[in-house]
């Protein structure tokens, strides 16, 4: 097939360097990513995707798959290769009767959240609304509803998948159980998902954000009490903490009746105040949609970015001391977010996602604008996370950056990786989809 034939075979635009829209299409969330695909196919359907995949294979072009463009290392954008841009496929259709949403493979979280909330429904989605449903869900998908309803991937009832062979499959528990297992946590390794079918849950849309702020030097005792209280937290609450500069913020995000959430805040406040001087207290009622968009600006585009993450099965005193020891000294901001609840109830072997035993996810993240600072910023994030390596129980695949194969081994157990490699061998033996946290094909 020539590029002329490609252009007439697909409904969407085919862009090349110099075309209007080309630079916008190759620009992703992390401004450090500056790669130039040979072709960008702006796909409008599964058929377009299948044609683009076949064209790329025939011309031996590396394939990148773009949804929200929030993958931190920019795997979506292949240098000199073919980028499948799914963003023209951003629609969400909700069936309130069956409580299901059909979400196209290029949709952003905000499209899903908004469409579901119009019917008083929701499903687990991440915390920043310009993130893509695609990458987030295929890696797992952590959000404020996960302790109640499971991860985003736990709520996917079926997928429509275009494979490396250019076939379009509907993948569900009955129709294709092994792929259904692998797509729930295995990332973009098995093909291009053009549609996700999500289960939705009644969710009136009220939320509360609760923070108690301490100077880092005085936060050790409070952080231990905050950690102890997390163990028995209501599932409507997701314990979270941030450390920015010398300030430690301990609290939780509540999705549900704000009066009940405020009572939880009251109890936590008195426990934390016992531990040290009275903290600064910020309790903010907001709608679920406001909650889902409140970090959109601070997590906005056009900054240079780097992060490193860990899972902790337990937040022991040593971990707390190590986390706090670098506060204010290093440049990255740190966040901790609690898992547990419904996430932990799904048996580990039920999905490719690995991390159900995590008590907390840790991320040290840095943003800056001057390229001259790249080395220093990246080193600082690595150093911060590096002091915690010995306490970590693995990492969230979507929080990996440039760790390569070693990172993938942190994200999955050996047994799970072997099963994923066998599945990859079956559906993508030539590793066409390798621009991701790659699972190399392995003969079973
Ligand atoms: P892209 O860069 O478009 O895609 C990343 C990779 O996913 C691609 O390279 C491709 O391999 C694959 N992919 C994407 N779509 C498809 C598809 N339809 N079919 C096949 N493969 C596909 N994670 C959480 O769990 N919870 C959060 O709250 C959260 N918050 C975040 C906030 C920000 C600001 C950022 C930058 C990231 C956040 N993440 C969160 C991590 C996020 O899940 C990953 O960065 C994820 O890869 C982003 O997906 P994307 O579609 O936006 O990115």
CSV table of C-alpha atoms and ligand atoms in Angstrom, one decimal:
chain,number,residue,atom,x,y,z
A,1,UNK,CA,0.0,0.0,0.0
A,2,UNK,CA,1.4,3.4,-0.9
A,3,UNK,CA,0.7,6.5,1.3
A,4,UNK,CA,-1.7,7.6,-1.4
A,5,UNK,CA,-3.7,4.4,-0.9
A,6,UNK,CA,-3.5,4.9,2.9
A,7,UNK,CA,-5.0,8.3,2.6
A,8,UNK,CA,-7.9,7.1,0.6
A,9,UNK,CA,-8.4,4.0,2.7
A,10,UNK,CA,-8.9,5.9,6.0
A,11,UNK,CA,-11.6,8.4,6.9
A,12,UNK,CA,-9.3,10.4,9.1
A,13,UNK,CA,-6.4,12.7,8.1
A,14,UNK,CA,-2.9,11.4,7.4
A,15,UNK,CA,-0.4,14.1,8.5
A,16,UNK,CA,3.3,14.4,7.7
A,17,UNK,CA,5.9,17.0,8.8
A,18,UNK,CA,4.9,20.5,7.7
A,19,UNK,CA,1.1,19.7,7.5
A,20,UNK,CA,-1.2,21.9,9.5
A,21,UNK,CA,-2.0,20.1,12.7
A,22,UNK,CA,1.1,17.9,12.6
A,23,UNK,CA,2.9,19.7,15.4
A,24,UNK,CA,-0.2,19.8,17.6
A,25,UNK,CA,-0.7,16.1,17.1
A,26,UNK,CA,2.8,15.1,18.1
A,27,UNK,CA,2.9,17.3,21.2
A,28,UNK,CA,2.2,15.4,24.4
A,29,UNK,CA,1.8,16.3,28.0
A,30,UNK,CA,5.5,16.1,28.9
A,31,UNK,CA,7.3,18.9,27.1
A,32,UNK,CA,10.6,16.9,27.2
A,33,UNK,CA,9.1,14.7,24.5
A,34,UNK,CA,9.9,16.2,21.1
A,35,UNK,CA,9.7,13.4,18.5
A,36,UNK,CA,8.7,13.6,14.8
A,37,UNK,CA,6.7,10.7,13.4
A,38,UNK,CA,6.9,10.1,9.7
A,39,UNK,CA,3.1,9.8,9.5
A,40,UNK,CA,0.3,10.5,11.9
A,41,UNK,CA,-3.0,8.8,11.2
A,42,UNK,CA,-5.8,10.5,12.9
A,43,UNK,CA,-8.1,7.5,13.2
A,44,UNK,CA,-11.9,7.8,13.3
A,45,UNK,CA,-12.8,4.1,13.6
A,46,UNK,CA,-11.5,0.6,14.2
A,47,UNK,CA,-11.3,0.2,10.5
A,48,UNK,CA,-8.9,3.2,10.2
A,49,UNK,CA,-6.8,1.7,13.0
A,50,UNK,CA,-6.6,-1.7,11.3
A,51,UNK,CA,-5.5,0.0,8.0
A,52,UNK,CA,-2.9,2.1,9.8
A,53,UNK,CA,-1.5,-1.0,11.6
A,54,UNK,CA,-1.2,-2.9,8.3
A,55,UNK,CA,0.4,0.0,6.6
A,56,UNK,CA,3.0,0.4,9.4
A,57,UNK,CA,3.9,-3.3,9.3
A,58,UNK,CA,4.2,-3.3,5.5
A,59,UNK,CA,6.6,-0.3,5.7
A,60,UNK,CA,8.4,-1.5,8.7
A,61,UNK,CA,7.5,1.6,10.7
A,62,UNK,CA,7.5,1.7,14.5
A,63,UNK,CA,4.0,2.2,15.8
A,64,UNK,CA,3.0,4.6,18.6
A,65,UNK,CA,-0.5,4.7,20.0
A,66,UNK,CA,-1.8,8.0,21.3
A,67,UNK,CA,-4.8,8.6,23.5
A,68,UNK,CA,-4.4,11.3,26.1
A,69,UNK,CA,-0.7,11.7,25.5
A,70,UNK,CA,0.0,11.6,29.3
A,71,UNK,CA,2.5,8.7,29.3
A,72,UNK,CA,5.5,10.4,30.9
A,73,UNK,CA,8.1,9.1,28.5
A,74,UNK,CA,6.0,9.8,25.4
A,75,UNK,CA,5.8,6.2,24.0
A,76,UNK,CA,2.8,7.4,22.0
A,77,UNK,CA,5.1,9.4,19.7
A,78,UNK,CA,7.5,7.3,17.5
A,79,UNK,CA,10.4,9.1,16.0
A,80,UNK,CA,10.3,8.5,12.3
A,81,UNK,CA,7.5,6.0,12.7
A,82,UNK,CA,3.7,5.9,12.4
A,83,UNK,CA,1.6,7.4,15.2
A,84,UNK,CA,-2.0,6.2,15.6
A,85,UNK,CA,-3.7,9.2,17.0
A,86,UNK,CA,-7.0,8.1,18.6
A,87,UNK,CA,-8.2,11.5,19.7
A,88,UNK,CA,-10.8,11.9,16.9
A,89,UNK,CA,-12.4,8.8,18.7
A,90,UNK,CA,-13.2,10.6,21.9
A,91,UNK,CA,-17.0,10.0,22.3
A,92,UNK,CA,-18.7,8.4,25.3
A,93,UNK,CA,-22.2,7.0,25.1
A,94,UNK,CA,-24.0,6.2,28.4
A,95,UNK,CA,-26.9,3.8,28.7
A,96,UNK,CA,-28.4,4.8,32.1
A,97,UNK,CA,-30.8,1.8,32.1
A,98,UNK,CA,-28.0,-0.8,31.9
A,99,UNK,CA,-25.5,1.5,33.7
A,100,UNK,CA,-23.0,1.0,31.0
A,101,UNK,CA,-20.8,3.4,29.1
A,102,UNK,CA,-19.3,2.8,25.7
A,103,UNK,CA,-16.1,4.9,25.6
A,104,UNK,CA,-14.1,5.3,22.4
A,105,UNK,CA,-10.3,4.5,22.6
A,106,UNK,CA,-9.2,8.1,22.3
A,107,UNK,CA,-11.5,9.6,25.0
A,108,UNK,CA,-10.2,11.7,27.9
A,109,UNK,CA,-11.4,11.1,31.5
A,110,UNK,CA,-13.4,14.3,31.5
A,111,UNK,CA,-15.6,13.0,28.7
A,112,UNK,CA,-16.4,9.8,30.7
A,113,UNK,CA,-16.9,11.6,34.0
A,114,UNK,CA,-19.2,14.2,32.5
A,115,UNK,CA,-21.3,11.9,30.4
A,116,UNK,CA,-21.8,9.5,33.4
A,117,UNK,CA,-22.6,12.3,35.9
A,118,UNK,CA,-25.4,13.6,33.6
A,119,UNK,CA,-27.2,10.4,34.7
A,120,UNK,CA,-26.0,10.5,38.4
A,121,UNK,CA,-23.5,7.7,37.5
A,122,UNK,CA,-19.7,7.3,37.7
A,123,UNK,CA,-17.0,4.8,37.4
A,124,UNK,CA,-13.4,4.9,38.6
A,125,UNK,CA,-11.2,7.4,36.7
A,126,UNK,CA,-8.0,9.2,37.5
A,127,UNK,CA,-7.5,12.5,39.3
A,128,UNK,CA,-6.7,14.8,36.3
A,129,UNK,CA,-9.4,15.1,33.7
A,130,UNK,CA,-7.2,15.6,30.6
A,131,UNK,CA,-5.6,12.2,31.1
A,132,UNK,CA,-6.6,9.5,28.5
A,133,UNK,CA,-9.0,6.7,29.4
A,134,UNK,CA,-6.9,4.5,27.1
A,135,UNK,CA,-3.5,4.4,28.8
A,136,UNK,CA,-4.9,4.9,32.3
A,137,UNK,CA,-7.3,2.0,32.1
A,138,UNK,CA,-5.0,-0.5,30.3
A,139,UNK,CA,-2.4,0.0,33.0
A,140,UNK,CA,-4.9,-0.3,35.9
A,141,UNK,CA,-6.5,3.0,36.6
A,142,UNK,CA,-6.4,4.4,40.2
A,143,UNK,CA,-8.9,7.1,41.3
A,144,UNK,CA,-11.0,8.4,44.1
A,145,UNK,CA,-13.7,5.8,43.6
A,146,UNK,CA,-11.3,2.8,43.4
A,147,UNK,CA,-11.6,1.8,47.0
A,148,UNK,CA,-15.3,1.4,46.5
A,149,UNK,CA,-15.7,0.2,42.9
A,150,UNK,CA,-12.3,-1.2,42.1
A,151,UNK,CA,-9.7,0.1,39.6
A,152,UNK,CA,-10.8,1.5,36.2
A,153,UNK,CA,-9.8,-1.8,34.6
A,154,UNK,CA,-11.9,-3.7,37.1
A,155,UNK,CA,-14.9,-1.9,35.7
A,156,UNK,CA,-14.3,-2.8,32.0
A,157,UNK,CA,-16.9,-5.3,30.9
A,158,UNK,CA,-15.5,-5.6,27.3
A,159,UNK,CA,-13.0,-4.1,24.9
A,160,UNK,CA,-12.9,-3.8,21.1
A,161,UNK,CA,-9.3,-4.5,20.1
A,162,UNK,CA,-7.5,-4.1,16.8
A,163,UNK,CA,-4.6,-6.6,16.9
A,164,UNK,CA,-1.2,-6.6,15.2
A,165,UNK,CA,-2.7,-8.9,12.6
A,166,UNK,CA,-5.2,-6.1,11.8
A,167,UNK,CA,-8.1,-8.1,13.1
A,168,UNK,CA,-10.9,-6.5,15.2
A,169,UNK,CA,-11.9,-8.5,18.2
A,170,UNK,CA,-14.5,-8.0,20.9
A,171,UNK,CA,-12.8,-9.1,24.1
A,172,UNK,CA,-14.7,-10.1,27.2
A,173,UNK,CA,-14.8,-12.6,30.0
A,174,UNK,CA,-16.5,-15.2,27.8
A,175,UNK,CA,-15.4,-14.4,24.3
A,176,UNK,CA,-11.6,-14.1,24.9
A,177,UNK,CA,-10.8,-14.7,28.5
A,178,UNK,CA,-7.0,-14.6,28.3
A,179,UNK,CA,-6.9,-11.3,26.4
A,180,UNK,CA,-9.6,-10.0,28.8
A,181,UNK,CA,-7.2,-10.8,31.6
A,182,UNK,CA,-4.2,-9.2,29.9
A,183,UNK,CA,-5.9,-6.0,28.9
A,184,UNK,CA,-6.8,-5.3,32.5
A,185,UNK,CA,-3.3,-4.1,33.6
A,186,UNK,CA,-1.0,-5.2,30.8
A,187,UNK,CA,-0.9,-1.8,29.1
A,188,UNK,CA,-0.9,-1.2,25.4
A,189,UNK,CA,1.0,-4.4,24.6
A,190,UNK,CA,-1.8,-6.4,23.0
A,191,UNK,CA,-3.1,-4.1,20.3
A,192,UNK,CA,-5.2,-0.9,20.0
A,193,UNK,CA,-8.4,-0.6,22.0
A,194,UNK,CA,-10.9,1.3,20.0
A,195,UNK,CA,-13.7,0.9,22.6
A,196,UNK,CA,-14.1,0.3,26.3
A,197,UNK,CA,-17.4,-0.8,27.8
A,198,UNK,CA,-17.5,0.3,31.4
A,199,UNK,CA,-19.8,-0.6,34.3
A,200,UNK,CA,-21.2,2.5,36.0
A,201,UNK,CA,-22.4,3.0,39.5
A,202,UNK,CA,-24.9,5.4,41.1
A,203,UNK,CA,-23.0,8.4,42.4
A,204,UNK,CA,-24.8,11.6,43.4
A,205,UNK,CA,-21.7,13.6,42.8
A,206,UNK,CA,-20.8,15.1,46.2
A,207,UNK,CA,-17.3,15.1,47.5
A,208,UNK,CA,-15.1,16.6,50.3
A,209,UNK,CA,-11.4,17.3,50.3
A,210,UNK,CA,-9.7,17.3,53.7
A,211,UNK,CA,-6.2,18.4,54.5
A,212,UNK,CA,-4.2,19.0,57.6
A,213,UNK,CA,-1.0,20.9,57.0
A,214,UNK,CA,2.2,20.6,59.1
A,215,UNK,CA,5.7,21.8,58.7
A,216,UNK,CA,7.8,18.8,57.7
A,217,UNK,CA,10.0,19.0,60.7
A,218,UNK,CA,6.9,18.4,63.0
A,219,UNK,CA,5.0,15.9,60.9
A,220,UNK,CA,6.5,12.6,61.9
A,221,UNK,CA,4.1,11.8,64.8
A,222,UNK,CA,1.0,13.1,62.8
A,223,UNK,CA,2.0,11.0,59.8
A,224,UNK,CA,2.1,7.9,61.9
A,225,UNK,CA,-1.3,8.5,63.3
A,226,UNK,CA,-2.7,9.4,59.8
A,227,UNK,CA,-1.2,6.0,58.6
A,228,UNK,CA,-2.8,4.1,61.6
A,229,UNK,CA,-6.2,5.7,60.9
A,230,UNK,CA,-5.9,4.7,57.2
A,231,UNK,CA,-6.2,1.0,58.1
A,232,UNK,CA,-9.8,1.3,59.2
A,233,UNK,CA,-10.9,4.1,56.8
A,234,UNK,CA,-14.3,4.1,55.3
A,235,UNK,CA,-14.2,3.1,51.6
A,236,UNK,CA,-15.6,6.4,50.6
A,237,UNK,CA,-12.4,8.0,51.9
A,238,UNK,CA,-9.1,7.7,50.1
A,239,UNK,CA,-6.2,8.7,52.4
A,240,UNK,CA,-3.8,10.9,50.6
A,241,UNK,CA,-0.7,13.0,51.5
A,242,UNK,CA,1.5,15.4,49.7
A,243,UNK,CA,4.9,16.9,50.6
A,244,UNK,CA,5.8,20.1,48.7
A,245,UNK,CA,8.8,22.0,49.9
A,246,UNK,CA,8.8,22.0,53.6
A,247,UNK,CA,5.0,21.4,54.0
A,248,UNK,CA,3.3,18.1,54.6
A,249,UNK,CA,-0.4,17.8,54.0
A,250,UNK,CA,-2.2,14.8,55.5
A,251,UNK,CA,-5.8,14.0,54.8
A,252,UNK,CA,-8.2,12.3,52.5
A,253,UNK,CA,-10.6,12.7,49.6
A,254,UNK,CA,-14.2,11.7,50.3
A,255,UNK,CA,-16.7,10.8,47.7
A,256,UNK,CA,-20.2,10.7,49.2
A,257,UNK,CA,-22.4,12.6,51.7
A,258,UNK,CA,-20.2,15.5,52.8
A,259,UNK,CA,-21.8,15.6,56.3
A,260,UNK,CA,-20.6,12.1,56.9
A,261,UNK,CA,-17.2,13.0,55.4
A,262,UNK,CA,-17.0,16.0,57.7
A,263,UNK,CA,-17.5,13.7,60.7
A,264,UNK,CA,-14.6,11.6,59.6
A,265,UNK,CA,-12.5,14.8,59.2
A,266,UNK,CA,-13.4,15.8,62.7
A,267,UNK,CA,-12.2,12.5,64.1
A,268,UNK,CA,-9.0,12.5,62.1
A,269,UNK,CA,-8.3,16.1,63.0
A,270,UNK,CA,-8.5,15.4,66.7
A,271,UNK,CA,-6.2,12.4,66.4
A,272,UNK,CA,-3.6,14.4,64.4
A,273,UNK,CA,-3.8,17.4,66.7
A,274,UNK,CA,-2.9,15.1,69.7
A,275,UNK,CA,0.3,14.2,68.0
A,276,UNK,CA,1.7,17.6,67.6
A,277,UNK,CA,0.8,21.3,67.4
A,278,UNK,CA,-2.5,22.2,65.9
A,279,UNK,CA,-2.3,21.9,62.1
A,280,UNK,CA,-3.7,24.2,59.5
A,281,UNK,CA,-7.0,22.6,58.5
A,282,UNK,CA,-8.6,22.9,55.1
A,283,UNK,CA,-12.0,21.2,54.5
A,284,UNK,CA,-13.5,21.8,51.1
A,285,UNK,CA,-16.8,20.5,49.9
A,286,UNK,CA,-17.0,20.2,46.1
A,287,UNK,CA,-18.9,18.3,43.5
A,288,UNK,CA,-17.5,15.1,42.1
A,289,UNK,CA,-16.8,16.8,38.7
A,290,UNK,CA,-15.0,19.7,40.5
A,291,UNK,CA,-12.9,17.1,42.4
A,292,UNK,CA,-12.1,15.4,39.1
A,293,UNK,CA,-10.8,18.6,37.5
A,294,UNK,CA,-9.3,20.5,40.4
A,295,UNK,CA,-5.7,19.4,39.6
A,296,UNK,CA,-6.1,20.1,35.9
A,297,UNK,CA,-4.2,23.4,36.0
A,298,UNK,CA,-1.3,22.4,38.3
A,299,UNK,CA,-0.9,19.2,36.3
A,300,UNK,CA,-1.2,21.1,33.0
A,301,UNK,CA,0.7,20.7,29.7
A,302,UNK,CA,3.9,22.4,28.5
A,303,UNK,CA,6.1,21.7,31.5
A,304,UNK,CA,9.1,19.4,31.5
A,305,UNK,CA,8.4,16.4,33.7
A,306,UNK,CA,9.9,13.4,35.4
A,307,UNK,CA,8.7,11.1,38.1
A,308,UNK,CA,9.5,7.9,39.9
A,309,UNK,CA,7.1,5.8,41.8
A,310,UNK,CA,6.8,2.9,44.3
A,311,UNK,CA,4.2,0.7,46.0
A,312,UNK,CA,4.5,0.2,49.7
A,313,UNK,CA,2.7,-2.8,51.2
A,314,UNK,CA,3.0,-1.0,54.6
A,315,UNK,CA,4.0,2.5,55.6
A,316,UNK,CA,6.3,1.5,58.4
A,317,UNK,CA,7.9,4.1,60.7
A,318,UNK,CA,11.2,3.8,58.8
A,319,UNK,CA,9.4,4.6,55.6
A,320,UNK,CA,7.8,7.6,57.1
A,321,UNK,CA,11.1,8.8,58.5
A,322,UNK,CA,12.8,8.3,55.1
A,323,UNK,CA,10.0,10.1,53.2
A,324,UNK,CA,10.2,13.0,55.6
A,325,UNK,CA,13.9,13.1,55.8
A,326,UNK,CA,14.2,14.6,52.3
A,327,UNK,CA,11.3,17.0,52.6
A,328,UNK,CA,12.3,20.5,51.8
A,329,UNK,CA,15.8,19.4,50.6
A,330,UNK,CA,15.0,18.0,47.2
A,331,UNK,CA,13.1,19.4,44.4
A,332,UNK,CA,10.3,16.9,43.6
A,333,UNK,CA,6.9,17.0,45.1
A,334,UNK,CA,5.8,13.8,46.8
A,335,UNK,CA,2.4,12.2,46.9
A,336,UNK,CA,1.0,9.2,48.7
A,337,UNK,CA,-2.4,7.7,47.9
A,338,UNK,CA,-4.0,4.8,49.7
A,339,UNK,CA,-5.2,1.6,48.0
A,340,UNK,CA,-7.1,-1.2,49.8
A,341,UNK,CA,-10.9,-1.7,49.9
A,342,UNK,CA,-12.4,-3.0,46.6
A,343,UNK,CA,-8.9,-2.9,44.9
A,344,UNK,CA,-7.6,-5.5,47.3
A,345,UNK,CA,-10.7,-7.7,47.1
A,346,UNK,CA,-10.2,-8.7,43.5
A,347,UNK,CA,-8.0,-11.8,43.5
A,348,UNK,CA,-4.5,-11.0,42.3
A,349,UNK,CA,-4.6,-13.7,39.5
A,350,UNK,CA,-7.9,-12.3,38.1
A,351,UNK,CA,-6.2,-9.5,36.2
A,352,UNK,CA,-2.8,-8.7,34.8
A,353,UNK,CA,-2.7,-5.6,37.1
A,354,UNK,CA,-0.3,-6.3,40.0
A,355,UNK,CA,-0.4,-4.2,43.0
A,356,UNK,CA,-3.5,-5.2,44.8
A,357,UNK,CA,-1.6,-5.7,48.1
A,358,UNK,CA,-0.3,-2.1,48.1
A,359,UNK,CA,-1.3,0.0,51.1
A,360,UNK,CA,0.0,3.2,49.4
A,361,UNK,CA,1.3,4.4,46.1
A,362,UNK,CA,4.2,6.8,46.3
A,363,UNK,CA,5.3,9.2,43.5
A,364,UNK,CA,8.1,11.7,43.5
A,365,UNK,CA,7.3,14.1,40.6
A,366,UNK,CA,9.1,17.2,39.3
A,367,UNK,CA,8.1,19.9,36.8
A,368,UNK,CA,10.3,22.6,35.4
A,369,UNK,CA,10.6,24.6,32.2
A,370,UNK,CA,14.3,25.2,31.5
A,371,UNK,CA,16.0,22.4,29.6
A,372,UNK,CA,19.3,23.3,31.4
A,373,UNK,CA,17.7,21.9,34.6
A,374,UNK,CA,16.9,18.5,33.1
A,375,UNK,CA,19.7,16.6,34.7
A,376,UNK,CA,19.4,18.1,38.1
A,377,UNK,CA,15.6,17.7,38.3
A,378,UNK,CA,15.7,14.1,37.1
A,379,UNK,CA,18.5,13.2,39.5
A,380,UNK,CA,16.6,14.7,42.4
A,381,UNK,CA,13.4,12.7,41.7
A,382,UNK,CA,15.5,9.5,41.3
A,383,UNK,CA,17.4,10.3,44.5
A,384,UNK,CA,14.3,10.9,46.5
A,385,UNK,CA,12.6,7.7,45.3
A,386,UNK,CA,16.0,5.9,45.5
A,387,UNK,CA,16.2,6.4,49.3
A,388,UNK,CA,12.9,4.4,49.5
A,389,UNK,CA,13.8,1.6,47.1
A,390,UNK,CA,14.5,-0.9,49.9
A,391,UNK,CA,11.0,-0.5,51.3
A,392,UNK,CA,9.1,-0.7,48.1
A,393,UNK,CA,7.0,-3.7,47.1
A,394,UNK,CA,7.0,-2.9,43.4
A,395,UNK,CA,5.6,-0.2,41.3
A,396,UNK,CA,2.5,0.8,39.3
A,397,UNK,CA,3.1,0.2,35.7
A,398,UNK,CA,1.6,3.6,34.8
A,399,UNK,CA,4.0,5.3,37.2
A,400,UNK,CA,7.1,3.9,35.5
A,401,UNK,CA,9.2,6.3,33.5
A,402,UNK,CA,12.4,5.4,31.8
A,403,UNK,CA,13.3,2.3,33.8
A,404,UNK,CA,12.9,-0.1,30.8
A,405,UNK,CA,12.8,-3.8,31.4
A,406,UNK,CA,13.9,-3.5,35.1
A,407,UNK,CA,10.8,-1.3,35.6
A,408,UNK,CA,8.5,-3.8,34.0
A,409,UNK,CA,9.9,-6.5,36.4
A,410,UNK,CA,9.0,-4.2,39.3
A,411,UNK,CA,5.5,-3.8,38.0
A,412,UNK,CA,4.6,-7.5,37.6
A,413,UNK,CA,5.5,-10.7,39.6
A,414,UNK,CA,7.6,-13.3,37.8
A,415,UNK,CA,4.6,-15.6,37.3
A,416,UNK,CA,2.5,-12.8,35.9
A,417,UNK,CA,5.2,-11.6,33.6
A,418,UNK,CA,5.6,-15.1,32.2
A,419,UNK,CA,1.8,-15.3,31.5
A,420,UNK,CA,1.8,-11.9,29.9
A,421,UNK,CA,4.8,-12.8,27.7
A,422,UNK,CA,3.0,-16.0,26.5
A,423,UNK,CA,-0.1,-13.9,25.7
A,424,UNK,CA,2.0,-11.4,23.9
A,425,UNK,CA,3.6,-14.2,21.9
A,426,UNK,CA,0.1,-15.4,20.9
A,427,UNK,CA,-1.3,-12.0,19.8
A,428,UNK,CA,1.8,-10.0,18.8
A,429,UNK,CA,4.7,-12.3,18.2
A,430,UNK,CA,6.6,-9.6,16.2
A,431,UNK,CA,6.2,-7.1,19.0
A,432,UNK,CA,4.6,-4.5,16.7
A,433,UNK,CA,3.3,-2.8,19.8
A,434,UNK,CA,6.6,-2.3,21.7
A,435,UNK,CA,6.5,1.4,22.3
A,436,UNK,CA,5.0,1.0,25.8
A,437,UNK,CA,6.2,-0.5,29.1
A,438,UNK,CA,7.0,-3.4,26.9
A,439,UNK,CA,6.3,-7.1,27.6
A,440,UNK,CA,8.5,-8.9,25.1
A,441,UNK,CA,6.8,-12.0,23.5
A,442,UNK,CA,7.9,-15.2,25.2
A,443,UNK,CA,7.3,-18.7,23.8
A,444,UNK,CA,5.2,-20.5,26.4
B,1,LIG,P1,-0.8,8.1,26.1
B,1,LIG,O1,0.6,8.7,26.2
B,1,LIG,O2,-1.7,8.6,25.0
B,1,LIG,O3,-0.8,6.6,26.2
B,1,LIG,C1,0.2,5.9,27.0
B,1,LIG,C2,0.3,4.5,26.4
B,1,LIG,O4,-0.9,3.8,26.6
B,1,LIG,C3,0.6,4.5,24.9
B,1,LIG,O5,1.9,4.6,24.6
B,1,LIG,C4,0.0,3.2,24.5
B,1,LIG,O6,0.9,2.2,24.7
B,1,LIG,C5,-1.1,3.0,25.5
B,1,LIG,N1,-2.5,3.3,25.0
B,1,LIG,C6,-3.2,4.5,25.2
B,1,LIG,N2,-4.4,4.4,24.7
B,1,LIG,C7,-4.5,3.2,24.1
B,1,LIG,C8,-5.5,2.5,23.4
B,1,LIG,N3,-6.7,3.0,23.3
B,1,LIG,N4,-5.2,1.2,23.0
B,1,LIG,C9,-4.0,0.7,23.1
B,1,LIG,N5,-3.0,1.3,23.8
B,1,LIG,C10,-3.2,2.5,24.3
B,1,LIG,N6,-2.9,7.1,36.6
B,1,LIG,C11,-3.8,6.6,37.5
B,1,LIG,O7,-4.0,5.4,37.5
B,1,LIG,N7,-4.5,7.5,38.2
B,1,LIG,C12,-4.4,8.8,38.2
B,1,LIG,O8,-5.1,9.5,38.9
B,1,LIG,C13,-3.4,9.3,37.3
B,1,LIG,N8,-3.2,10.7,37.2
B,1,LIG,C14,-2.4,11.2,36.3
B,1,LIG,C15,-2.3,12.6,36.1
B,1,LIG,C16,-1.4,13.1,35.2
B,1,LIG,C17,-1.3,14.6,35.0
B,1,LIG,C18,-0.6,12.2,34.4
B,1,LIG,C19,0.4,12.8,33.4
B,1,LIG,C20,-0.7,10.8,34.5
B,1,LIG,C21,-1.6,10.3,35.5
B,1,LIG,N9,-1.7,8.9,35.7
B,1,LIG,C22,-2.6,8.4,36.5
B,1,LIG,C23,-0.8,8.0,34.9
B,1,LIG,C24,-1.5,7.6,33.6
B,1,LIG,O9,-2.4,6.6,33.9
B,1,LIG,C25,-0.5,7.2,32.6
B,1,LIG,O10,0.4,8.3,32.3
B,1,LIG,C26,-1.2,6.8,31.3
B,1,LIG,O11,-0.3,6.2,30.4
B,1,LIG,C27,-1.8,8.0,30.5
B,1,LIG,O12,-2.6,7.5,29.5
B,1,LIG,P2,-2.9,8.4,28.2
B,1,LIG,O13,-3.8,7.7,27.3
B,1,LIG,O14,-3.2,9.8,28.6
B,1,LIG,O15,-1.4,8.5,27.6
